[in-house]
Every structure is written in structure tokens, then in C-alpha cells.
PDB file of N, CA and C in Angstrom:
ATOM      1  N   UNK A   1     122.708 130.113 114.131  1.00  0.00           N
ATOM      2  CA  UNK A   1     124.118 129.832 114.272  1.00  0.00           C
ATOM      3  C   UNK A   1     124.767 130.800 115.248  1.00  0.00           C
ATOM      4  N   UNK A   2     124.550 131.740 114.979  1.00  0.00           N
ATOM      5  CA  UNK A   2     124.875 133.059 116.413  1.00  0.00           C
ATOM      6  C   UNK A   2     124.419 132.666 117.441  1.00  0.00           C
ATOM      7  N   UNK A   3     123.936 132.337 117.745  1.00  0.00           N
ATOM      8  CA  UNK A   3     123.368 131.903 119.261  1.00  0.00           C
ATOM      9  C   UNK A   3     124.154 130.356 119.858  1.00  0.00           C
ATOM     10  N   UNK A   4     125.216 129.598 119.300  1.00  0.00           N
ATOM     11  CA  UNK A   4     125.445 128.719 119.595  1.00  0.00           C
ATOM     12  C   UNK A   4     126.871 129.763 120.199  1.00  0.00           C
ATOM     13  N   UNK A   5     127.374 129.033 121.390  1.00  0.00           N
ATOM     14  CA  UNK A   5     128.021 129.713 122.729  1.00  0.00           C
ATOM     15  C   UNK A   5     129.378 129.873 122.491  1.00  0.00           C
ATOM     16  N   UNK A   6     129.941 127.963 121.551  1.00  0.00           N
ATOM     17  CA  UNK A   6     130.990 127.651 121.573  1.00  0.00           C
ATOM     18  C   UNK A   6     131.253 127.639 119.978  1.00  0.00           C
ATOM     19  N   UNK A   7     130.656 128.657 119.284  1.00  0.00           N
ATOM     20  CA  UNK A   7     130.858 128.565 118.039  1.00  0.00           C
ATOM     21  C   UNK A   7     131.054 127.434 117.452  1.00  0.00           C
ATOM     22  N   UNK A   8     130.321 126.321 117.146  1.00  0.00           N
ATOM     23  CA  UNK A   8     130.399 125.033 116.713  1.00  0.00           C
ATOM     24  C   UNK A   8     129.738 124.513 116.010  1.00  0.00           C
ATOM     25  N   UNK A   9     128.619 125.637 115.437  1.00  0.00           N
ATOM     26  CA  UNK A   9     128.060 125.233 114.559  1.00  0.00           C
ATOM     27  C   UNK A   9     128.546 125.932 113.204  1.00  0.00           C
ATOM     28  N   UNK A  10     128.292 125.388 111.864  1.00  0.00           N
ATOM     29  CA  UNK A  10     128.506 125.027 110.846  1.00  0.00           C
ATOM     30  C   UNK A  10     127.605 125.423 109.714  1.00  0.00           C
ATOM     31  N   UNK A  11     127.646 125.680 108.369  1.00  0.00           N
ATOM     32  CA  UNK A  11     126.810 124.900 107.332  1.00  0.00           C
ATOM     33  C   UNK A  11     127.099 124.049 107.006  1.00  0.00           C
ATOM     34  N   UNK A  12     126.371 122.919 106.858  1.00  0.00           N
ATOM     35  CA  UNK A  12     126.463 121.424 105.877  1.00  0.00           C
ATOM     36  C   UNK A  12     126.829 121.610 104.668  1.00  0.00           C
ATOM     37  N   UNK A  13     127.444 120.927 103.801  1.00  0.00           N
ATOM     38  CA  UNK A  13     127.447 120.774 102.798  1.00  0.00           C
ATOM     39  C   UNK A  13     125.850 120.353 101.603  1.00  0.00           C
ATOM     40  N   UNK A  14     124.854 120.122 102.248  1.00  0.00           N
ATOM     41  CA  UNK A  14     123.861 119.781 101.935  1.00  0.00           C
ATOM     42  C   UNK A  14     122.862 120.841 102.253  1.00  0.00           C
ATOM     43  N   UNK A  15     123.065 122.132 102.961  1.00  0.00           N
ATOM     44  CA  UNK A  15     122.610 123.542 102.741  1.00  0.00           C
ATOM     45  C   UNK A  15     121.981 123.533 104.397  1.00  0.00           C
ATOM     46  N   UNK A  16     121.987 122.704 105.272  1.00  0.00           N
ATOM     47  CA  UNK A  16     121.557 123.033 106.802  1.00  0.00           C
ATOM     48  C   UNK A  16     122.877 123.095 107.777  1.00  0.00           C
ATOM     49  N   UNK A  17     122.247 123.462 108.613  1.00  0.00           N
ATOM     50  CA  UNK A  17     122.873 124.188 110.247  1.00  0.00           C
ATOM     51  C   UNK A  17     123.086 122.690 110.758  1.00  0.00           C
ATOM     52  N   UNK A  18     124.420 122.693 111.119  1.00  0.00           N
ATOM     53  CA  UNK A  18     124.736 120.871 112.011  1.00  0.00           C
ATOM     54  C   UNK A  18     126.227 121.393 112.970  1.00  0.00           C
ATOM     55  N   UNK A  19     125.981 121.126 114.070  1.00  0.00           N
ATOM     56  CA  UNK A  19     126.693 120.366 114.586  1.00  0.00           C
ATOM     57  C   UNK A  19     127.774 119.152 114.969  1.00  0.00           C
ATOM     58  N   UNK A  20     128.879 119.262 115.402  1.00  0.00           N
ATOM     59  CA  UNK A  20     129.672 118.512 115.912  1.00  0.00           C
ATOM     60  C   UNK A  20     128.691 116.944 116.775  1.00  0.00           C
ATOM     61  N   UNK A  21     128.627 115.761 116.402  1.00  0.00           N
ATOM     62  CA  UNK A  21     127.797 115.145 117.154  1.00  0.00           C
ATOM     63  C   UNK A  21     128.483 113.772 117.887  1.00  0.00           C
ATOM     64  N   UNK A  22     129.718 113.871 117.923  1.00  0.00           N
ATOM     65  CA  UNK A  22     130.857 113.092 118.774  1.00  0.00           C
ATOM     66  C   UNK A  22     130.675 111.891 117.578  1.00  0.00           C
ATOM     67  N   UNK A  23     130.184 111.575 116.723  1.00  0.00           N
ATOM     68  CA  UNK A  23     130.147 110.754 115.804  1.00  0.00           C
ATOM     69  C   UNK A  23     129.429 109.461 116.817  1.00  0.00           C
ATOM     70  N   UNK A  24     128.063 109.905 116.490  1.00  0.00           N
ATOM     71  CA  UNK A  24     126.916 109.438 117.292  1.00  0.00           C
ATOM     72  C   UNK A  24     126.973 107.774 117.088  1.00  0.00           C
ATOM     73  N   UNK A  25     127.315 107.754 115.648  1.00  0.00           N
ATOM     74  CA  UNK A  25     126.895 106.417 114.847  1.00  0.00           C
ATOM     75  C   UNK A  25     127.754 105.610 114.925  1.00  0.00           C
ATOM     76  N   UNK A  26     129.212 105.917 115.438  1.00  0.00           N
ATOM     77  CA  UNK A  26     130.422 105.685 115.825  1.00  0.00           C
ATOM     78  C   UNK A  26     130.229 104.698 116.789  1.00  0.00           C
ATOM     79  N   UNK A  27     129.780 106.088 118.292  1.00  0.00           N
ATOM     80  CA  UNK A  27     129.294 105.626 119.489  1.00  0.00           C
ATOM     81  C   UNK A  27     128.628 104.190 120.004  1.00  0.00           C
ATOM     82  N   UNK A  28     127.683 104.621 118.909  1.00  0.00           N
ATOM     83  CA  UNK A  28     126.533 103.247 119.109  1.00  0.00           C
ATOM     84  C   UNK A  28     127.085 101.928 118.894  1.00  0.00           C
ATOM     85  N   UNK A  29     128.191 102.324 117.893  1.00  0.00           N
ATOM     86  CA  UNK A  29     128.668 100.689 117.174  1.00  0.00           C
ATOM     87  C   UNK A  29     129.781 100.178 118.664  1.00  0.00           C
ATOM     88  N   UNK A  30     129.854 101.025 119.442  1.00  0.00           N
ATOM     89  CA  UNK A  30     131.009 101.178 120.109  1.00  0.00           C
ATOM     90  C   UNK A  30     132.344 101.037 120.146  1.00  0.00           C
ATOM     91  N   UNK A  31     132.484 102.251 119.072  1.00  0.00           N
ATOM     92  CA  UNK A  31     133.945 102.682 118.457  1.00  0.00           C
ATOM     93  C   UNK A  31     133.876 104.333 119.224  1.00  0.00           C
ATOM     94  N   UNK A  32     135.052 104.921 119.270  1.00  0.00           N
ATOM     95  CA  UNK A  32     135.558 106.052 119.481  1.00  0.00           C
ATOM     96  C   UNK A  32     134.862 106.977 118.346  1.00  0.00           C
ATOM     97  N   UNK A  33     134.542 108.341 118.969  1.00  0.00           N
ATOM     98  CA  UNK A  33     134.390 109.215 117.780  1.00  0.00           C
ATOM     99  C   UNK A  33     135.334 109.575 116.922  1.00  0.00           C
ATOM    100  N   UNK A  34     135.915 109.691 115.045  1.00  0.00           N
ATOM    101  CA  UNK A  34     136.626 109.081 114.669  1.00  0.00           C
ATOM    102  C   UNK A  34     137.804 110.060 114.908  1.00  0.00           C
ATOM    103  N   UNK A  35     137.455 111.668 115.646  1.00  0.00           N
ATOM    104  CA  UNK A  35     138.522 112.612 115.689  1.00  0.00           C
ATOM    105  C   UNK A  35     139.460 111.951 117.042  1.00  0.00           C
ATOM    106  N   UNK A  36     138.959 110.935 117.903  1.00  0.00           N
ATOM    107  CA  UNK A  36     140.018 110.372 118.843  1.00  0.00           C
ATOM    108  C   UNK A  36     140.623 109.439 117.897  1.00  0.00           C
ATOM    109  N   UNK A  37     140.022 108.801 117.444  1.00  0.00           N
ATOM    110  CA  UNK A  37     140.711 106.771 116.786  1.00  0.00           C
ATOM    111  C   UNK A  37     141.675 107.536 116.069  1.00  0.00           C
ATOM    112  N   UNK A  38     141.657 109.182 115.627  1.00  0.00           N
ATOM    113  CA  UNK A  38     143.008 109.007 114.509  1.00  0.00           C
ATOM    114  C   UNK A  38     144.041 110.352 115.133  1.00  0.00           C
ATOM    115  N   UNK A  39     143.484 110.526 116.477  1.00  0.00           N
ATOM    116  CA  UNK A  39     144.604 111.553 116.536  1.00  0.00           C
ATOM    117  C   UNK A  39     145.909 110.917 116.597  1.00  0.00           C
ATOM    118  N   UNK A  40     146.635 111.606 116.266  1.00  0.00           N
ATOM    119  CA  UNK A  40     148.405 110.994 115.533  1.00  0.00           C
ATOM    120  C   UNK A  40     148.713 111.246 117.685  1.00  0.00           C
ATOM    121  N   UNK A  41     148.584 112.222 118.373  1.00  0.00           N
ATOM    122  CA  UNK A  41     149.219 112.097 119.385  1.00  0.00           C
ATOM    123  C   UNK A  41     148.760 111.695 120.868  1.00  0.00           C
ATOM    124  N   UNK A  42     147.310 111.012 120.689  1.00  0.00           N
ATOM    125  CA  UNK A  42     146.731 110.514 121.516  1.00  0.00           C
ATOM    126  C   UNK A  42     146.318 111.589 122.348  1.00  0.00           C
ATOM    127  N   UNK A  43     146.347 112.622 122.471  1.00  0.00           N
ATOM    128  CA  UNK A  43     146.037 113.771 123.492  1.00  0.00           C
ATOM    129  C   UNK A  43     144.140 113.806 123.426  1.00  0.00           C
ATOM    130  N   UNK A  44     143.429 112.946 122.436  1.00  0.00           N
ATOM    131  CA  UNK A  44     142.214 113.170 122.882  1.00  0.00           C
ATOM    132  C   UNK A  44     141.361 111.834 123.758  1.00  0.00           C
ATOM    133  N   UNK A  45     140.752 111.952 124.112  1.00  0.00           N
ATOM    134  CA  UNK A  45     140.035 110.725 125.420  1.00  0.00           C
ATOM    135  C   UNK A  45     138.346 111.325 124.808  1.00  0.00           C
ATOM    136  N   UNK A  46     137.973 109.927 125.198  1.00  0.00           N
ATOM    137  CA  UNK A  46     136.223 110.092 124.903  1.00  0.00           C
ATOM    138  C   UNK A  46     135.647 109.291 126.221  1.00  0.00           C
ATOM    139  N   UNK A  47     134.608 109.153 126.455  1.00  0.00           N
ATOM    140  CA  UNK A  47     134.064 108.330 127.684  1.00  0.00           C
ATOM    141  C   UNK A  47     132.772 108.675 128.354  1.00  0.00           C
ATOM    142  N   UNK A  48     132.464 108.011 129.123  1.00  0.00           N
ATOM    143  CA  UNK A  48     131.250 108.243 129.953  1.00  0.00           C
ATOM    144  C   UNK A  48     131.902 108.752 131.398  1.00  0.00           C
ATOM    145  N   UNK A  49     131.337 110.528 131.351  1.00  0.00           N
ATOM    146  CA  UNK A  49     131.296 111.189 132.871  1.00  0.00           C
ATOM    147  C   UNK A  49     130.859 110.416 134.067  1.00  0.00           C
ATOM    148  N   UNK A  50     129.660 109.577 133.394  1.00  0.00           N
ATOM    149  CA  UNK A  50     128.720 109.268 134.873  1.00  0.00           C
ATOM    150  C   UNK A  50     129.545 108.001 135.817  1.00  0.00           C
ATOM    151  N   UNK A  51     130.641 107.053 135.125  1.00  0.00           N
ATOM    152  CA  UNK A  51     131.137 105.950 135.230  1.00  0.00           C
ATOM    153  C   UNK A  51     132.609 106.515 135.600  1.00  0.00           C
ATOM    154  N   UNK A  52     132.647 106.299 137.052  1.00  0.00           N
ATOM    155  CA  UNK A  52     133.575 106.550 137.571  1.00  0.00           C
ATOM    156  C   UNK A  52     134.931 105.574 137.546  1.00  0.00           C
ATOM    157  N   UNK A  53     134.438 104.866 136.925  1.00  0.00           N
ATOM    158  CA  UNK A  53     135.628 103.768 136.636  1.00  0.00           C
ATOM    159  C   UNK A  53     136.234 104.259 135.026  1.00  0.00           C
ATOM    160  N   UNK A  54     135.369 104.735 133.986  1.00  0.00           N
ATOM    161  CA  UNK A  54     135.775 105.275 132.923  1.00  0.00           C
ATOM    162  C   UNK A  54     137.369 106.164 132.885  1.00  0.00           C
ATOM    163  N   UNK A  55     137.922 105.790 131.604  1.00  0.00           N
ATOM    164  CA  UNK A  55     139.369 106.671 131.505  1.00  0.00           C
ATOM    165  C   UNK A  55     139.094 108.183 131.797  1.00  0.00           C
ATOM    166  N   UNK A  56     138.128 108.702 131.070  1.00  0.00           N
ATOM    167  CA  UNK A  56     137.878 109.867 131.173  1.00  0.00           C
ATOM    168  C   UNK A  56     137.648 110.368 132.663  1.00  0.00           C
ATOM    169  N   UNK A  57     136.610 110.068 133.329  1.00  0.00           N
ATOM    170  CA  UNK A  57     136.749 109.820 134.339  1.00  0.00           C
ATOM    171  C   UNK A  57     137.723 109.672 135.682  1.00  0.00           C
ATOM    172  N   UNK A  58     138.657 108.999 135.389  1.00  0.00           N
ATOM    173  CA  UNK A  58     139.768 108.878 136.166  1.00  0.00           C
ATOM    174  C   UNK A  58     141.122 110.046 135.432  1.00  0.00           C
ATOM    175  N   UNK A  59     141.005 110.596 134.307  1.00  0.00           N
ATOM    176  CA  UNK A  59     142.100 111.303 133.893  1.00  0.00           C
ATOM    177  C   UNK A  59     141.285 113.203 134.539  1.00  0.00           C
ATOM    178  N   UNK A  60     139.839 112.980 134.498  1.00  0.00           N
ATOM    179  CA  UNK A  60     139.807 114.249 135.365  1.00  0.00           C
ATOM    180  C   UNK A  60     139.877 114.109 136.951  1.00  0.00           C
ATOM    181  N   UNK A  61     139.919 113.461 137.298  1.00  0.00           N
ATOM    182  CA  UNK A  61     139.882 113.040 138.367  1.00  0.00           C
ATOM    183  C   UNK A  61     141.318 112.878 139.186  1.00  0.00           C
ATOM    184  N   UNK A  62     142.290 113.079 138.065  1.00  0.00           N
ATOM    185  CA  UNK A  62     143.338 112.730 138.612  1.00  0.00           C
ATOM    186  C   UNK A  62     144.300 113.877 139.074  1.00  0.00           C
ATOM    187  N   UNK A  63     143.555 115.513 139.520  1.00  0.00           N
ATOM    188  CA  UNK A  63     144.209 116.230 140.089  1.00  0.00           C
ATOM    189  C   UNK A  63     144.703 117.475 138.926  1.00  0.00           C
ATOM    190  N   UNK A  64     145.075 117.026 138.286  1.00  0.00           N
ATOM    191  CA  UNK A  64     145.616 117.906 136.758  1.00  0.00           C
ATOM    192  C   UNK A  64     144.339 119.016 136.822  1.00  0.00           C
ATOM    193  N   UNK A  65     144.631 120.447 136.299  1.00  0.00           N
ATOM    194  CA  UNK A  65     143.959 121.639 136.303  1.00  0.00           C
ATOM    195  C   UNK A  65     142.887 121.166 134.878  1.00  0.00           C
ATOM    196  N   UNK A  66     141.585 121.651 134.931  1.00  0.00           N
ATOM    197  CA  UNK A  66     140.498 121.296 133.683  1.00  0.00           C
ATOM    198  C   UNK A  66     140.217 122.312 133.574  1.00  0.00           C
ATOM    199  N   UNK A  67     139.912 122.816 132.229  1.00  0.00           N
ATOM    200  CA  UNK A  67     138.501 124.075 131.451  1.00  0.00           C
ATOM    201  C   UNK A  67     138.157 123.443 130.984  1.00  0.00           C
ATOM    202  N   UNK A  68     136.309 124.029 130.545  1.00  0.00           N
ATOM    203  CA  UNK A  68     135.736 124.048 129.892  1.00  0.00           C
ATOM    204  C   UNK A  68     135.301 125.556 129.553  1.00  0.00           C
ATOM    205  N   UNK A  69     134.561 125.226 128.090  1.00  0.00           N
ATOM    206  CA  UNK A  69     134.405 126.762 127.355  1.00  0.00           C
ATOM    207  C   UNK A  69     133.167 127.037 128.065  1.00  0.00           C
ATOM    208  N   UNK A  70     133.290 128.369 128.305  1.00  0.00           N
ATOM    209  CA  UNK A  70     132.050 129.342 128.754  1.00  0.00           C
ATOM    210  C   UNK A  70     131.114 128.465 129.467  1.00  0.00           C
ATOM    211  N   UNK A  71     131.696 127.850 130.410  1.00  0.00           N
ATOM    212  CA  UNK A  71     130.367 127.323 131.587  1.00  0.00           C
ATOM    213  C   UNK A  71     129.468 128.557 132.364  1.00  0.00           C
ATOM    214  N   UNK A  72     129.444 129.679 132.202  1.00  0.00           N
ATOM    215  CA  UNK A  72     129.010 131.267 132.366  1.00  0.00           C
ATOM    216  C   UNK A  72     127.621 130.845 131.441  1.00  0.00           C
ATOM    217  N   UNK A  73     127.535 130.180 130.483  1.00  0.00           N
ATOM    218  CA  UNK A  73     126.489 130.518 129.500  1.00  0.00           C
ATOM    219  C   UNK A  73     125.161 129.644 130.217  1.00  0.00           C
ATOM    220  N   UNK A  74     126.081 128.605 130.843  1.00  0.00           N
ATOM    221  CA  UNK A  74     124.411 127.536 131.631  1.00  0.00           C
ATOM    222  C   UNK A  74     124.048 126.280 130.974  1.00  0.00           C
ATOM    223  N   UNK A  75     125.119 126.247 130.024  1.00  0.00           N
ATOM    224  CA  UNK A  75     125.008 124.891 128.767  1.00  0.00           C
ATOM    225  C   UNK A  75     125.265 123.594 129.436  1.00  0.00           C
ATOM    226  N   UNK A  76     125.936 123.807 130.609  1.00  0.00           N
ATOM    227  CA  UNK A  76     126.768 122.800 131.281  1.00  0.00           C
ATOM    228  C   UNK A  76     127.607 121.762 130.036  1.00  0.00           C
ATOM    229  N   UNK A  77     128.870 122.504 129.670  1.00  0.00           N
ATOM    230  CA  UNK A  77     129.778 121.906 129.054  1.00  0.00           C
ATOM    231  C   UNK A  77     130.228 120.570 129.450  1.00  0.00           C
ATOM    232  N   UNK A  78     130.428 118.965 128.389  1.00  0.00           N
ATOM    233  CA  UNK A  78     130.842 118.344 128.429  1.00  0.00           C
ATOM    234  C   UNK A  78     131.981 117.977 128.156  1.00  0.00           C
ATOM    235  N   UNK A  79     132.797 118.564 127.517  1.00  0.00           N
ATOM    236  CA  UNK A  79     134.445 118.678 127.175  1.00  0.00           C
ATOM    237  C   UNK A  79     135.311 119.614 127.709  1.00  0.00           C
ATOM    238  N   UNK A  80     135.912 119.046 127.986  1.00  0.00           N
ATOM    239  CA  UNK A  80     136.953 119.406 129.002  1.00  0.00           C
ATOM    240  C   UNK A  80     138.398 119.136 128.864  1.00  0.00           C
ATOM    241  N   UNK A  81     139.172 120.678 128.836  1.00  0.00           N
ATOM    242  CA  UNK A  81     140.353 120.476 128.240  1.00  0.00           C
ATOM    243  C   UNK A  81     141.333 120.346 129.733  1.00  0.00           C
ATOM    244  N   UNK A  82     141.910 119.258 129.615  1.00  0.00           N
ATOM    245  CA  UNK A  82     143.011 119.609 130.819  1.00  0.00           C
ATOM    246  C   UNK A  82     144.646 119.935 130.501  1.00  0.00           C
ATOM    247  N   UNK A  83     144.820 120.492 131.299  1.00  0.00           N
ATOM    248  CA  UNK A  83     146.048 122.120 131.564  1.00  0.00           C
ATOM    249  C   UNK A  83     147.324 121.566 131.458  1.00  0.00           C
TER     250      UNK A  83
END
């Protein structure tokens, strides 16, 4: 658990080490992971980087300042907060 960069890992309730997993099972059904479908103020976006037509996609793309956490570490971060 120390060794994870962005502090994001966890204990389970079931006694193992887990991760945040964008709500994989979500994904597949192709629904939103469920921390976007219920944010009350819409400020979160999910999507495919590689698809330049994607929201996500076009909302980094659209000039506005982005971070991500500790790209220093080599993880190559996928979330990205914009400013």
C-alpha cells in the first residue's frame, strides 16, 4: 500500500489491498463509473483518451489549464483535473 504514488489504495472490507477500478463492470455494460452518473454537480467526465472525438477528449483539448498527480513518478497518470 506504501508504494502506491497517489495514495489510492485501500483495505477491503473483505481483508485485501484494492483499488479504485473506474467501476470496471460499469464500463463494460456501458454505463459511466457510478462516482460520475451521481455527481450532484456534473464537474466529473469519464471517456476514452485515445478517441479524439470523445467529451473527455475535447474538454482537454479545449485550452483550459490540466494536472495530473505526480506524473514525476513514471505511472503516466490518466486523470486529469482541469484548473
Amino acid at each position: 500500500m506504501a508504494g502506491c504514488p497517489y495514495d489510492a489504495r485501500y483495505v477491503h472490507p473483505d481483508g485485501y489491498v484494492d483499488k479504485c477500478t473506474f467501476c470496471a463492470h460499469r464500463v463494460r455494460e456501458g454505463r459511466d463509473p457510478a462516482c460520475v452518473s451521481t455527481c450532484p454537480t456534473f464537474a466529473m467526465h469519464f471517456g476514452d483518451l485515445d478517441d479524439p472525438g470523445s467529451g473527455v477528449s475535447r474538454l482537454l483539448g479545449s485550452g483550459r489549464r490540466v494536472k495530473t498527480l505526480n506524473p514525476e513518478t513514471g505511472a503516466g497518470p490518466n486523470v486529469h483535473y482541469l484548473l
